[in-house]
PDB file of C-alpha atoms in Angstrom:
ATOM      1  CA  MET W   1       0.014   0.088  -0.002  1.00  0.00           C
ATOM      2  CA  GLU W   2       1.100   3.550  -0.840  1.00  0.00           C
ATOM      3  CA  LEU W   3       0.427   6.587   1.425  1.00  0.00           C
ATOM      4  CA  SER W   4      -1.212   8.293  -1.527  1.00  0.00           C
ATOM      5  CA  GLU W   5      -3.524   5.348  -1.655  1.00  0.00           C
ATOM      6  CA  LEU W   6      -4.368   5.642   2.058  1.00  0.00           C
ATOM      7  CA  LYS W   7      -4.883   9.562   1.861  1.00  0.00           C
ATOM      8  CA  ILE W   8      -7.448   8.878  -1.022  1.00  0.00           C
ATOM      9  CA  PHE W   9      -8.986   6.240   0.789  1.00  0.00           C
ATOM     10  CA  LEU W  10      -9.452   8.348   4.011  1.00  0.00           C
ATOM     11  CA  ALA W  11     -10.908  11.361   1.920  1.00  0.00           C
ATOM     12  CA  VAL W  12     -13.475   8.870   0.603  1.00  0.00           C
ATOM     13  CA  ALA W  13     -14.270   7.500   3.985  1.00  0.00           C
ATOM     14  CA  ARG W  14     -14.766  11.015   5.564  1.00  0.00           C
ATOM     15  CA  LYS W  15     -16.608  12.432   2.806  1.00  0.00           C
ATOM     16  CA  GLY W  16     -18.950   9.407   2.075  1.00  0.00           C
ATOM     17  CA  SER W  17     -18.654  10.247  -1.673  1.00  0.00           C
ATOM     18  CA  ILE W  18     -16.136   9.769  -4.330  1.00  0.00           C
ATOM     19  CA  SER W  19     -16.950  13.233  -6.030  1.00  0.00           C
ATOM     20  CA  ARG W  20     -16.661  15.080  -3.058  1.00  0.00           C
ATOM     21  CA  ALA W  21     -13.331  13.487  -2.006  1.00  0.00           C
ATOM     22  CA  ALA W  22     -12.088  14.395  -5.659  1.00  0.00           C
ATOM     23  CA  GLU W  23     -13.039  17.890  -5.026  1.00  0.00           C
ATOM     24  CA  GLU W  24     -11.054  17.821  -1.895  1.00  0.00           C
ATOM     25  CA  LEU W  25      -7.984  16.261  -3.391  1.00  0.00           C
ATOM     26  CA  HIS W  26      -8.280  18.462  -6.347  1.00  0.00           C
ATOM     27  CA  CYS W  27      -7.992  15.212  -8.805  1.00  0.00           C
ATOM     28  CA  VAL W  28     -10.601  13.931 -11.421  1.00  0.00           C
ATOM     29  CA  GLN W  29     -13.403  11.513 -10.045  1.00  0.00           C
ATOM     30  CA  SER W  30     -12.432   8.671 -12.350  1.00  0.00           C
ATOM     31  CA  ASN W  31      -8.855   8.626 -10.617  1.00  0.00           C
ATOM     32  CA  VAL W  32     -10.132   8.343  -7.096  1.00  0.00           C
ATOM     33  CA  THR W  33     -12.255   5.307  -8.453  1.00  0.00           C
ATOM     34  CA  THR W  34      -9.541   3.740 -10.095  1.00  0.00           C
ATOM     35  CA  ARG W  35      -7.059   4.056  -7.034  1.00  0.00           C
ATOM     36  CA  ILE W  36      -9.892   2.531  -4.636  1.00  0.00           C
ATOM     37  CA  LYS W  37     -10.606  -0.376  -6.919  1.00  0.00           C
ATOM     38  CA  GLN W  38      -6.658  -0.905  -6.824  1.00  0.00           C
ATOM     39  CA  LEU W  39      -6.527  -0.899  -3.345  1.00  0.00           C
ATOM     40  CA  GLU W  40      -9.483  -3.199  -3.001  1.00  0.00           C
ATOM     41  CA  GLU W  41      -7.892  -5.629  -5.373  1.00  0.00           C
ATOM     42  CA  HIS W  42      -4.596  -5.460  -3.542  1.00  0.00           C
ATOM     43  CA  LEU W  43      -6.207  -6.202  -0.253  1.00  0.00           C
ATOM     44  CA  GLY W  44      -8.757  -8.613  -1.720  1.00  0.00           C
ATOM     45  CA  THR W  45     -11.583  -7.207   0.034  1.00  0.00           C
ATOM     46  CA  LEU W  46     -14.360  -4.593  -0.515  1.00  0.00           C
ATOM     47  CA  LEU W  47     -13.670  -1.216   1.246  1.00  0.00           C
ATOM     48  CA  PHE W  48     -16.920   0.403   0.476  1.00  0.00           C
ATOM     49  CA  HIS W  49     -20.760  -0.236  -0.105  1.00  0.00           C
ATOM     50  CA  ARG W  50     -21.628   1.610  -3.380  1.00  0.00           C
ATOM     51  CA  LYS W  51     -25.007   3.129  -2.785  1.00  0.00           C
ATOM     52  CA  SER W  52     -27.223   5.412  -5.034  1.00  0.00           C
ATOM     53  CA  LYS W  53     -25.788   8.379  -3.484  1.00  0.00           C
ATOM     54  CA  GLY W  54     -22.337   8.087  -2.083  1.00  0.00           C
ATOM     55  CA  VAL W  55     -20.660   5.264  -0.472  1.00  0.00           C
ATOM     56  CA  ALA W  56     -20.396   3.370   3.131  1.00  0.00           C
ATOM     57  CA  LEU W  57     -17.359   1.807   4.871  1.00  0.00           C
ATOM     58  CA  THR W  58     -17.709  -2.121   4.954  1.00  0.00           C
ATOM     59  CA  HIS W  59     -16.307  -3.824   7.878  1.00  0.00           C
ATOM     60  CA  SER W  60     -12.966  -4.172   6.421  1.00  0.00           C
ATOM     61  CA  GLY W  61     -13.142  -0.517   5.443  1.00  0.00           C
ATOM     62  CA  HIS W  62     -13.645   0.551   8.948  1.00  0.00           C
ATOM     63  CA  LEU W  63     -10.612  -1.581  10.028  1.00  0.00           C
ATOM     64  CA  LEU W  64      -8.427  -0.170   7.398  1.00  0.00           C
ATOM     65  CA  MET W  65      -9.668   3.323   8.432  1.00  0.00           C
ATOM     66  CA  ASN W  66      -8.167   3.050  11.972  1.00  0.00           C
ATOM     67  CA  TYR W  67      -4.830   1.729  10.773  1.00  0.00           C
ATOM     68  CA  ALA W  68      -4.618   4.420   7.697  1.00  0.00           C
ATOM     69  CA  GLU W  69      -4.937   7.040  10.141  1.00  0.00           C
ATOM     70  CA  ARG W  70      -2.360   6.052  12.334  1.00  0.00           C
ATOM     71  CA  ILE W  71      -0.124   5.097   9.233  1.00  0.00           C
ATOM     72  CA  ILE W  72      -0.581   8.846   7.812  1.00  0.00           C
ATOM     73  CA  ASN W  73      -0.187  10.548  11.323  1.00  0.00           C
ATOM     74  CA  LEU W  74       3.220   8.453  11.907  1.00  0.00           C
ATOM     75  CA  SER W  75       4.498   9.629   8.524  1.00  0.00           C
ATOM     76  CA  ARG W  76       3.941  13.159   9.075  1.00  0.00           C
ATOM     77  CA  GLU W  77       5.620  12.847  12.469  1.00  0.00           C
ATOM     78  CA  ALA W  78       8.684  11.315  10.861  1.00  0.00           C
ATOM     79  CA  GLU W  79       8.739  14.222   8.318  1.00  0.00           C
ATOM     80  CA  GLU W  80       8.341  16.629  11.282  1.00  0.00           C
ATOM     81  CA  ALA W  81      11.042  14.861  13.357  1.00  0.00           C
ATOM     82  CA  VAL W  82      13.581  15.420  10.580  1.00  0.00           C
ATOM     83  CA  SER W  83      12.359  18.777   9.286  1.00  0.00           C
ATOM     84  CA  ASP W  84      11.139  20.461  12.386  1.00  0.00           C
ATOM     85  CA  GLN W  85      14.209  22.562  12.745  1.00  0.00           C
ATOM     86  CA  GLY W  86      14.391  26.131  13.931  1.00  0.00           C
ATOM     87  CA  GLU W  87      11.299  28.241  14.072  1.00  0.00           C
ATOM     88  CA  PRO W  88       8.032  26.563  14.267  1.00  0.00           C
ATOM     89  CA  LYS W  89       6.546  26.152  10.964  1.00  0.00           C
ATOM     90  CA  GLY W  90       4.049  23.903   8.868  1.00  0.00           C
ATOM     91  CA  ARG W  91       0.431  23.349   9.168  1.00  0.00           C
ATOM     92  CA  LEU W  92      -1.445  23.538  12.503  1.00  0.00           C
ATOM     93  CA  SER W  93      -4.926  22.753  12.939  1.00  0.00           C
ATOM     94  CA  ILE W  94      -6.624  23.585  16.150  1.00  0.00           C
ATOM     95  CA  GLY W  95     -10.125  22.787  17.056  1.00  0.00           C
ATOM     96  CA  SER W  96     -12.249  25.067  19.219  1.00  0.00           C
ATOM     97  CA  MET W  97     -15.585  25.837  20.476  1.00  0.00           C
ATOM     98  CA  GLU W  98     -17.499  28.779  18.984  1.00  0.00           C
ATOM     99  CA  THR W  99     -17.581  30.593  21.995  1.00  0.00           C
ATOM    100  CA  THR W 100     -13.832  30.319  22.599  1.00  0.00           C
ATOM    101  CA  ALA W 101     -13.334  30.978  19.059  1.00  0.00           C
ATOM    102  CA  ALA W 102     -15.286  34.200  19.031  1.00  0.00           C
ATOM    103  CA  VAL W 103     -14.001  35.823  22.339  1.00  0.00           C
ATOM    104  CA  ARG W 104     -10.772  34.244  23.524  1.00  0.00           C
ATOM    105  CA  LEU W 105      -8.833  33.186  20.334  1.00  0.00           C
ATOM    106  CA  PRO W 106      -8.721  36.248  17.808  1.00  0.00           C
ATOM    107  CA  ARG W 107      -5.934  38.195  19.861  1.00  0.00           C
ATOM    108  CA  LEU W 108      -4.106  34.928  20.719  1.00  0.00           C
ATOM    109  CA  LEU W 109      -4.386  34.028  16.994  1.00  0.00           C
ATOM    110  CA  ALA W 110      -3.173  37.222  15.678  1.00  0.00           C
ATOM    111  CA  TYR W 111      -0.104  37.399  18.079  1.00  0.00           C
ATOM    112  CA  TYR W 112       0.587  33.952  17.152  1.00  0.00           C
ATOM    113  CA  HIS W 113       0.676  34.568  13.699  1.00  0.00           C
ATOM    114  CA  LYS W 114       3.031  37.730  14.171  1.00  0.00           C
ATOM    115  CA  ILE W 115       5.760  35.677  16.041  1.00  0.00           C
ATOM    116  CA  TYR W 116       5.367  32.457  13.779  1.00  0.00           C
ATOM    117  CA  PRO W 117       4.371  33.742  10.448  1.00  0.00           C
ATOM    118  CA  LYS W 118       5.576  30.500   8.773  1.00  0.00           C
ATOM    119  CA  VAL W 119       2.888  28.349  10.715  1.00  0.00           C
ATOM    120  CA  GLU W 120      -0.113  27.865   8.438  1.00  0.00           C
ATOM    121  CA  LEU W 121      -3.107  28.004  10.944  1.00  0.00           C
ATOM    122  CA  ASN W 122      -6.356  26.245  10.405  1.00  0.00           C
ATOM    123  CA  LEU W 123      -8.994  26.800  12.964  1.00  0.00           C
ATOM    124  CA  VAL W 124     -12.000  24.337  13.108  1.00  0.00           C
ATOM    125  CA  THR W 125     -15.108  25.286  15.221  1.00  0.00           C
ATOM    126  CA  GLY W 126     -17.656  22.638  16.732  1.00  0.00           C
ATOM    127  CA  SER W 127     -19.036  21.369  20.009  1.00  0.00           C
ATOM    128  CA  SER W 128     -16.522  19.890  22.471  1.00  0.00           C
ATOM    129  CA  LYS W 129     -17.567  16.396  21.436  1.00  0.00           C
ATOM    130  CA  ASP W 130     -17.135  17.070  17.767  1.00  0.00           C
ATOM    131  CA  SER W 131     -13.491  18.537  18.400  1.00  0.00           C
ATOM    132  CA  LEU W 132     -12.504  15.459  20.401  1.00  0.00           C
ATOM    133  CA  TRP W 133     -13.663  13.172  17.738  1.00  0.00           C
ATOM    134  CA  ARG W 134     -11.772  15.240  15.366  1.00  0.00           C
ATOM    135  CA  LEU W 135      -8.658  15.080  17.608  1.00  0.00           C
ATOM    136  CA  LEU W 136      -8.929  11.268  17.954  1.00  0.00           C
ATOM    137  CA  GLY W 137      -9.217  10.908  14.469  1.00  0.00           C
ATOM    138  CA  TYR W 138      -6.143  12.854  13.458  1.00  0.00           C
ATOM    139  CA  GLN W 139      -7.917  15.476  11.713  1.00  0.00           C
ATOM    140  CA  ILE W 140      -6.872  18.225  14.019  1.00  0.00           C
ATOM    141  CA  ASP W 141      -3.593  18.807  16.111  1.00  0.00           C
ATOM    142  CA  GLY W 142      -5.255  19.979  19.379  1.00  0.00           C
ATOM    143  CA  ALA W 143      -8.440  21.187  20.563  1.00  0.00           C
ATOM    144  CA  LEU W 144     -10.085  23.711  23.158  1.00  0.00           C
ATOM    145  CA  VAL W 145     -12.809  21.894  24.701  1.00  0.00           C
ATOM    146  CA  ALA W 146     -15.140  22.474  27.842  1.00  0.00           C
ATOM    147  CA  GLY W 147     -16.085  19.949  30.548  1.00  0.00           C
ATOM    148  CA  GLU W 148     -14.237  16.987  31.997  1.00  0.00           C
ATOM    149  CA  ILE W 149     -11.620  14.966  29.679  1.00  0.00           C
ATOM    150  CA  ASP W 150     -11.487  11.398  30.440  1.00  0.00           C
ATOM    151  CA  HIS W 151      -9.747   9.559  27.704  1.00  0.00           C
ATOM    152  CA  SER W 152      -6.561   7.184  28.066  1.00  0.00           C
ATOM    153  CA  ASN W 153      -5.192   8.751  24.622  1.00  0.00           C
ATOM    154  CA  LEU W 154      -5.394  12.270  25.586  1.00  0.00           C
ATOM    155  CA  SER W 155      -3.949  14.736  27.835  1.00  0.00           C
ATOM    156  CA  ALA W 156      -5.225  18.162  28.945  1.00  0.00           C
ATOM    157  CA  GLU W 157      -3.962  21.301  30.223  1.00  0.00           C
ATOM    158  CA  LEU W 158      -5.924  24.173  31.713  1.00  0.00           C
ATOM    159  CA  ALA W 159      -6.525  26.969  29.254  1.00  0.00           C
ATOM    160  CA  PHE W 160      -9.384  29.247  30.712  1.00  0.00           C
ATOM    161  CA  GLU W 161     -11.441  29.386  33.534  1.00  0.00           C
ATOM    162  CA  GLU W 162     -14.900  30.438  32.763  1.00  0.00           C
ATOM    163  CA  GLU W 163     -17.987  31.698  34.705  1.00  0.00           C
ATOM    164  CA  LEU W 164     -21.390  30.866  33.253  1.00  0.00           C
ATOM    165  CA  PHE W 165     -24.360  33.028  33.507  1.00  0.00           C
ATOM    166  CA  LEU W 166     -28.035  32.309  32.959  1.00  0.00           C
ATOM    167  CA  VAL W 167     -28.611  34.654  29.964  1.00  0.00           C
ATOM    168  CA  ALA W 168     -32.424  35.811  29.539  1.00  0.00           C
ATOM    169  CA  PRO W 169     -34.246  38.374  27.778  1.00  0.00           C
ATOM    170  CA  PRO W 170     -33.843  42.084  28.921  1.00  0.00           C
ATOM    171  CA  ASN W 171     -37.492  42.303  30.191  1.00  0.00           C
ATOM    172  CA  ILE W 172     -37.035  39.313  32.550  1.00  0.00           C
ATOM    173  CA  THR W 173     -36.435  40.508  36.312  1.00  0.00           C
ATOM    174  CA  SER W 174     -36.359  37.206  37.910  1.00  0.00           C
ATOM    175  CA  ILE W 175     -35.695  33.511  37.083  1.00  0.00           C
ATOM    176  CA  ASP W 176     -39.024  32.543  38.462  1.00  0.00           C
ATOM    177  CA  SER W 177     -40.633  34.720  35.941  1.00  0.00           C
ATOM    178  CA  ILE W 178     -39.457  32.785  32.927  1.00  0.00           C
ATOM    179  CA  GLU W 179     -42.443  31.089  31.581  1.00  0.00           C
ATOM    180  CA  ASN W 180     -42.835  28.789  28.388  1.00  0.00           C
ATOM    181  CA  LEU W 181     -39.333  28.019  28.653  1.00  0.00           C
ATOM    182  CA  LYS W 182     -37.208  27.709  25.507  1.00  0.00           C
ATOM    183  CA  ILE W 183     -33.483  27.132  25.591  1.00  0.00           C
ATOM    184  CA  LEU W 184     -31.357  28.462  22.894  1.00  0.00           C
ATOM    185  CA  VAL W 185     -28.106  26.491  22.475  1.00  0.00           C
ATOM    186  CA  PHE W 186     -25.668  24.995  20.092  1.00  0.00           C
ATOM    187  CA  GLY W 187     -26.349  21.411  18.724  1.00  0.00           C
ATOM    188  CA  SER W 188     -25.793  18.211  20.828  1.00  0.00           C
ATOM    189  CA  GLY W 189     -22.263  17.643  22.449  1.00  0.00           C
ATOM    190  CA  CYS W 190     -21.850  21.329  23.325  1.00  0.00           C
ATOM    191  CA  SER W 191     -20.759  21.478  27.040  1.00  0.00           C
ATOM    192  CA  TYR W 192     -22.696  24.484  27.983  1.00  0.00           C
ATOM    193  CA  ARG W 193     -25.944  22.943  26.759  1.00  0.00           C
ATOM    194  CA  ALA W 194     -25.276  19.826  28.700  1.00  0.00           C
ATOM    195  CA  GLN W 195     -24.650  22.025  31.818  1.00  0.00           C
ATOM    196  CA  LEU W 196     -27.775  24.129  31.196  1.00  0.00           C
ATOM    197  CA  GLU W 197     -29.991  20.874  30.897  1.00  0.00           C
ATOM    198  CA  GLU W 198     -28.500  19.172  33.964  1.00  0.00           C
ATOM    199  CA  TRP W 199     -29.289  22.496  35.712  1.00  0.00           C
ATOM    200  CA  LEU W 200     -32.985  22.429  34.518  1.00  0.00           C
ATOM    201  CA  ARG W 201     -33.328  19.088  35.725  1.00  0.00           C
ATOM    202  CA  LYS W 202     -31.842  19.672  39.275  1.00  0.00           C
ATOM    203  CA  THR W 203     -34.380  22.681  39.368  1.00  0.00           C
ATOM    204  CA  GLY W 204     -37.247  20.630  38.311  1.00  0.00           C
ATOM    205  CA  LYS W 205     -37.611  22.839  35.111  1.00  0.00           C
ATOM    206  CA  ILE W 206     -38.048  19.666  33.023  1.00  0.00           C
ATOM    207  CA  THR W 207     -40.451  21.013  30.577  1.00  0.00           C
ATOM    208  CA  TYR W 208     -38.758  23.167  27.851  1.00  0.00           C
ATOM    209  CA  GLN W 209     -38.143  23.378  24.240  1.00  0.00           C
ATOM    210  CA  VAL W 210     -34.594  23.313  22.413  1.00  0.00           C
ATOM    211  CA  MET W 211     -33.780  25.610  19.649  1.00  0.00           C
ATOM    212  CA  THR W 212     -30.111  25.046  18.273  1.00  0.00           C
ATOM    213  CA  PHE W 213     -27.967  27.665  16.643  1.00  0.00           C
ATOM    214  CA  GLY W 214     -24.600  27.643  14.996  1.00  0.00           C
ATOM    215  CA  SER W 215     -23.297  30.968  16.118  1.00  0.00           C
ATOM    216  CA  ILE W 216     -23.287  33.170  19.033  1.00  0.00           C
ATOM    217  CA  GLU W 217     -24.900  36.096  17.185  1.00  0.00           C
ATOM    218  CA  GLY W 218     -27.890  33.968  16.613  1.00  0.00           C
ATOM    219  CA  ILE W 219     -28.135  32.870  20.193  1.00  0.00           C
ATOM    220  CA  MET W 220     -27.915  36.454  21.697  1.00  0.00           C
ATOM    221  CA  GLY W 221     -30.033  37.982  18.909  1.00  0.00           C
ATOM    222  CA  CYS W 222     -32.778  35.700  19.893  1.00  0.00           C
ATOM    223  CA  ILE W 223     -32.288  36.130  23.556  1.00  0.00           C
ATOM    224  CA  ALA W 224     -32.680  39.849  23.011  1.00  0.00           C
ATOM    225  CA  ALA W 225     -36.021  39.276  20.833  1.00  0.00           C
ATOM    226  CA  GLY W 226     -37.399  37.534  23.965  1.00  0.00           C
ATOM    227  CA  MET W 227     -37.371  33.858  22.622  1.00  0.00           C
ATOM    228  CA  GLY W 228     -35.605  32.031  25.232  1.00  0.00           C
ATOM    229  CA  VAL W 229     -32.662  31.764  27.663  1.00  0.00           C
ATOM    230  CA  SER W 230     -29.089  30.208  27.622  1.00  0.00           C
ATOM    231  CA  PHE W 231     -25.914  29.534  29.595  1.00  0.00           C
ATOM    232  CA  LEU W 232     -22.946  31.454  28.342  1.00  0.00           C
ATOM    233  CA  PRO W 233     -19.634  32.542  29.689  1.00  0.00           C
ATOM    234  CA  ARG W 234     -19.072  35.999  30.916  1.00  0.00           C
ATOM    235  CA  SER W 235     -16.511  36.651  28.608  1.00  0.00           C
ATOM    236  CA  VAL W 236     -19.189  36.468  25.882  1.00  0.00           C
ATOM    237  CA  VAL W 237     -21.980  38.463  27.324  1.00  0.00           C
ATOM    238  CA  GLU W 238     -20.124  41.153  28.601  1.00  0.00           C
ATOM    239  CA  ARG W 239     -18.904  42.416  25.481  1.00  0.00           C
ATOM    240  CA  PRO W 240     -19.909  46.005  25.056  1.00  0.00           C
ATOM    241  CA  HIS W 241     -22.434  45.250  21.940  1.00  0.00           C
ATOM    242  CA  TYR W 242     -24.235  42.610  24.033  1.00  0.00           C
ATOM    243  CA  GLN W 243     -24.612  44.420  27.400  1.00  0.00           C
ATOM    244  CA  ASN W 244     -27.927  46.173  26.731  1.00  0.00           C
ATOM    245  CA  LEU W 245     -29.551  42.907  25.028  1.00  0.00           C
ATOM    246  CA  CYS W 246     -30.104  40.671  27.863  1.00  0.00           C
ATOM    247  CA  THR W 247     -30.293  39.960  31.714  1.00  0.00           C
ATOM    248  CA  LEU W 248     -27.790  37.949  33.629  1.00  0.00           C
ATOM    249  CA  PHE W 249     -28.609  35.575  36.487  1.00  0.00           C
ATOM    250  CA  SER W 250     -25.664  34.546  38.613  1.00  0.00           C
ATOM    251  CA  LEU W 251     -25.362  30.468  38.985  1.00  0.00           C
ATOM    252  CA  PRO W 252     -24.475  28.231  42.099  1.00  0.00           C
ATOM    253  CA  SER W 253     -20.827  27.400  41.844  1.00  0.00           C
ATOM    254  CA  ASP W 254     -21.450  23.585  41.032  1.00  0.00           C
ATOM    255  CA  VAL W 255     -22.947  24.634  37.355  1.00  0.00           C
ATOM    256  CA  GLY W 256     -21.697  28.430  37.288  1.00  0.00           C
ATOM    257  CA  LYS W 257     -18.084  27.354  36.715  1.00  0.00           C
ATOM    258  CA  MET W 258     -16.454  25.371  33.840  1.00  0.00           C
ATOM    259  CA  ASN W 259     -12.886  25.167  32.694  1.00  0.00           C
ATOM    260  CA  THR W 260     -11.909  24.985  29.089  1.00  0.00           C
ATOM    261  CA  TRP W 261      -8.977  22.836  28.383  1.00  0.00           C
ATOM    262  CA  PHE W 262      -6.598  22.560  25.584  1.00  0.00           C
ATOM    263  CA  VAL W 263      -6.320  18.780  24.610  1.00  0.00           C
ATOM    264  CA  ARG W 264      -3.652  16.672  22.711  1.00  0.00           C
ATOM    265  CA  ARG W 265      -3.039  13.173  21.897  1.00  0.00           C
ATOM    266  CA  ARG W 266      -1.010  11.413  24.589  1.00  0.00           C
ATOM    267  CA  ASN W 267       2.307   9.848  23.792  1.00  0.00           C
ATOM    268  CA  GLU W 268       3.253  11.413  20.571  1.00  0.00           C
ATOM    269  CA  LYS W 269       5.978  13.948  19.531  1.00  0.00           C
ATOM    270  CA  TYR W 270       4.647  17.374  19.268  1.00  0.00           C
ATOM    271  CA  SER W 271       5.488  19.836  16.641  1.00  0.00           C
ATOM    272  CA  LYS W 272       7.299  23.218  17.512  1.00  0.00           C
ATOM    273  CA  ALA W 273       4.279  24.784  16.082  1.00  0.00           C
ATOM    274  CA  LEU W 274       1.915  22.843  18.461  1.00  0.00           C
ATOM    275  CA  GLN W 275       4.064  23.319  21.479  1.00  0.00           C
ATOM    276  CA  ALA W 276       4.353  27.045  20.654  1.00  0.00           C
ATOM    277  CA  PHE W 277       0.508  27.410  20.787  1.00  0.00           C
ATOM    278  CA  VAL W 278       0.206  25.497  23.889  1.00  0.00           C
ATOM    279  CA  ASP W 279       2.985  27.760  25.346  1.00  0.00           C
ATOM    280  CA  LEU W 280       1.182  30.962  24.422  1.00  0.00           C
ATOM    281  CA  ILE W 281      -2.234  29.806  25.876  1.00  0.00           C
ATOM    282  CA  CYS W 282      -0.568  29.111  29.269  1.00  0.00           C
ATOM    283  CA  SER W 283       1.536  32.302  29.183  1.00  0.00           C
ATOM    284  CA  SER W 284      -2.045  34.188  28.717  1.00  0.00           C
ATOM    285  CA  ARG W 285      -3.467  32.954  31.888  1.00  0.00           C
ATOM    286  CA  GLN W 286      -0.505  34.247  33.743  1.00  0.00           C
TER     287      GLN W 286
END
């Protein structure tokens, strides 16, 4: 097997489509199809179920995907071990929650780019669950996530300490006056959403509707319009352009505090670019 074949295989597996994989790889669809068939013939097994729209991994395909990710990563590590001399350089992909990306990262990323201009930074936003999945799948190099980290293949360092508020429409004067409760949150896998729903269960407010959003602006705009409430960090809601759009309610310490962690894969050689990013986050807390 060649590395190029494994990279093509992984692109098809992740996209679930030969045509979309070809677009990502910047090559013609027929070339991708041929290389996949050659790989299947070499291994003597089908790697994909062909469907009317797209493809799906077979059992053998799932097995190969695990090995392929590890092989590609080891190849990259080998290259970095040999060439990672002098100043940080190369590609660095970081996963982050939307809230952290919007508030905590802009200045850090700008400063990082200024002092390490040879690093190609890539920021991928999503829920904590999504970021951990991408990290374990070798799609990103590190991730900023919230909540507890309990995985033997990951190591975590404290990045930020967040204070959470119950954020309600500006006309709400007390938590008890909130009726027809709607919670405005990010999708499943968001740590702040999980914290909010746990608090609702503890306080007996078990009847509520959920509205999901993809951005802070969407959530805050709908809170300002009186549509519902959310749990958000102080660093987000105390920005000047949000202060007149909502009412903030302090929360008990067991639900009102949440740490953001920077998570990396354990037991692998870290590039200078990644280590420099971690050092910058740690220094920002001092």
